[in-house]
mmCIF file of C-alpha atoms in Angstrom:
data_model
loop_
_atom_site.group_PDB
_atom_site.id
_atom_site.type_symbol
_atom_site.label_atom_id
_atom_site.label_comp_id
_atom_site.label_asym_id
_atom_site.label_seq_id
_atom_site.Cartn_x
_atom_site.Cartn_y
_atom_site.Cartn_z
ATOM 1 C CA UNK X 52 -104.086 5.989 57.646
ATOM 2 C CA UNK X 53 -102.621 3.468 59.368
ATOM 3 C CA UNK X 54 -100.255 1.324 58.472
ATOM 4 C CA UNK X 55 -101.907 -2.206 58.908
ATOM 5 C CA UNK X 56 -105.208 -0.828 57.503
ATOM 6 C CA UNK X 57 -103.090 0.141 54.422
ATOM 7 C CA UNK X 58 -102.005 -3.506 54.412
ATOM 8 C CA UNK X 59 -105.168 -5.192 54.926
ATOM 9 C CA UNK X 60 -106.744 -3.089 52.279
ATOM 10 C CA UNK X 61 -104.017 -4.572 49.511
ATOM 11 C CA UNK X 62 -104.554 -7.564 50.798
ATOM 12 C CA UNK X 63 -108.333 -7.942 49.921
ATOM 13 C CA UNK X 64 -107.691 -6.192 46.712
ATOM 14 C CA UNK X 65 -105.048 -8.942 46.021
ATOM 15 C CA UNK X 66 -107.714 -11.776 46.800
ATOM 16 C CA UNK X 67 -110.524 -9.910 44.871
ATOM 17 C CA UNK X 68 -107.768 -9.719 41.881
ATOM 18 C CA UNK X 69 -106.587 -13.309 42.734
ATOM 19 C CA UNK X 70 -103.201 -12.185 42.536
ATOM 20 C CA UNK X 71 -99.935 -12.844 44.625
ATOM 21 C CA UNK X 72 -99.561 -10.526 47.959
ATOM 22 C CA UNK X 73 -96.362 -10.492 49.980
ATOM 23 C CA UNK X 74 -93.567 -9.155 51.691
ATOM 24 C CA UNK X 75 -90.648 -9.469 49.916
ATOM 25 C CA UNK X 76 -88.023 -7.592 51.855
ATOM 26 C CA UNK X 77 -87.731 -4.771 54.509
ATOM 27 C CA UNK X 78 -85.499 -2.031 55.146
ATOM 28 C CA UNK X 79 -86.625 1.518 55.395
ATOM 29 C CA UNK X 80 -89.841 0.839 53.335
ATOM 30 C CA UNK X 81 -91.311 -2.824 52.934
ATOM 31 C CA UNK X 82 -91.012 -3.895 49.813
ATOM 32 C CA UNK X 83 -94.328 -6.113 48.835
ATOM 33 C CA UNK X 84 -94.933 -7.643 45.813
ATOM 34 C CA UNK X 85 -98.542 -7.555 44.384
ATOM 35 C CA UNK X 86 -99.120 -9.683 41.360
ATOM 36 C CA UNK X 87 -95.989 -8.346 38.748
ATOM 37 C CA UNK X 88 -95.900 -4.751 40.780
ATOM 38 C CA UNK X 89 -93.744 -4.075 43.531
ATOM 39 C CA UNK X 90 -94.842 -1.501 46.087
ATOM 40 C CA UNK X 91 -92.721 -0.036 48.551
ATOM 41 C CA UNK X 92 -94.743 0.817 51.866
ATOM 42 C CA UNK X 93 -93.133 3.250 54.546
ATOM 43 C CA UNK X 94 -92.764 1.338 57.742
ATOM 44 C CA UNK X 95 -93.967 4.142 59.606
ATOM 45 C CA UNK X 96 -97.241 3.324 61.627
ATOM 46 C CA UNK X 97 -99.077 6.116 60.511
ATOM 47 C CA UNK X 98 -98.685 6.792 56.391
ATOM 48 C CA UNK X 99 -100.008 9.969 55.094
ATOM 49 C CA UNK X 100 -103.287 9.937 53.090
ATOM 50 C CA UNK X 101 -102.077 11.004 49.753
ATOM 51 C CA UNK X 102 -99.322 8.440 49.909
ATOM 52 C CA UNK X 103 -102.067 5.680 51.136
ATOM 53 C CA UNK X 104 -104.138 6.578 48.408
ATOM 54 C CA UNK X 105 -101.551 6.359 45.598
ATOM 55 C CA UNK X 106 -100.402 2.922 46.716
ATOM 56 C CA UNK X 107 -103.917 1.971 46.537
ATOM 57 C CA UNK X 108 -104.325 3.253 42.871
ATOM 58 C CA UNK X 109 -101.024 1.181 41.777
ATOM 59 C CA UNK X 110 -102.612 -2.007 42.997
ATOM 60 C CA UNK X 111 -106.187 -1.076 41.626
ATOM 61 C CA UNK X 112 -104.639 -0.454 38.337
ATOM 62 C CA UNK X 113 -102.856 -4.108 38.340
ATOM 63 C CA UNK X 114 -104.524 -6.288 35.650
ATOM 64 C CA UNK X 115 -105.804 -9.943 37.082
#
């Protein structure tokens, strides 16, 4: 999955759940806040499908 597609998906999930989604810091990974959760996202253009699915699943489990 493309990194920008993953970020777009997370942004839409945040809007649906009514939680804040913002970039906190950068390094080898970008650290995004998704409501009370912090999500590390690799800075590669292409992210492995399993990794992307796990990140999306963590975001879906967040309570509004």
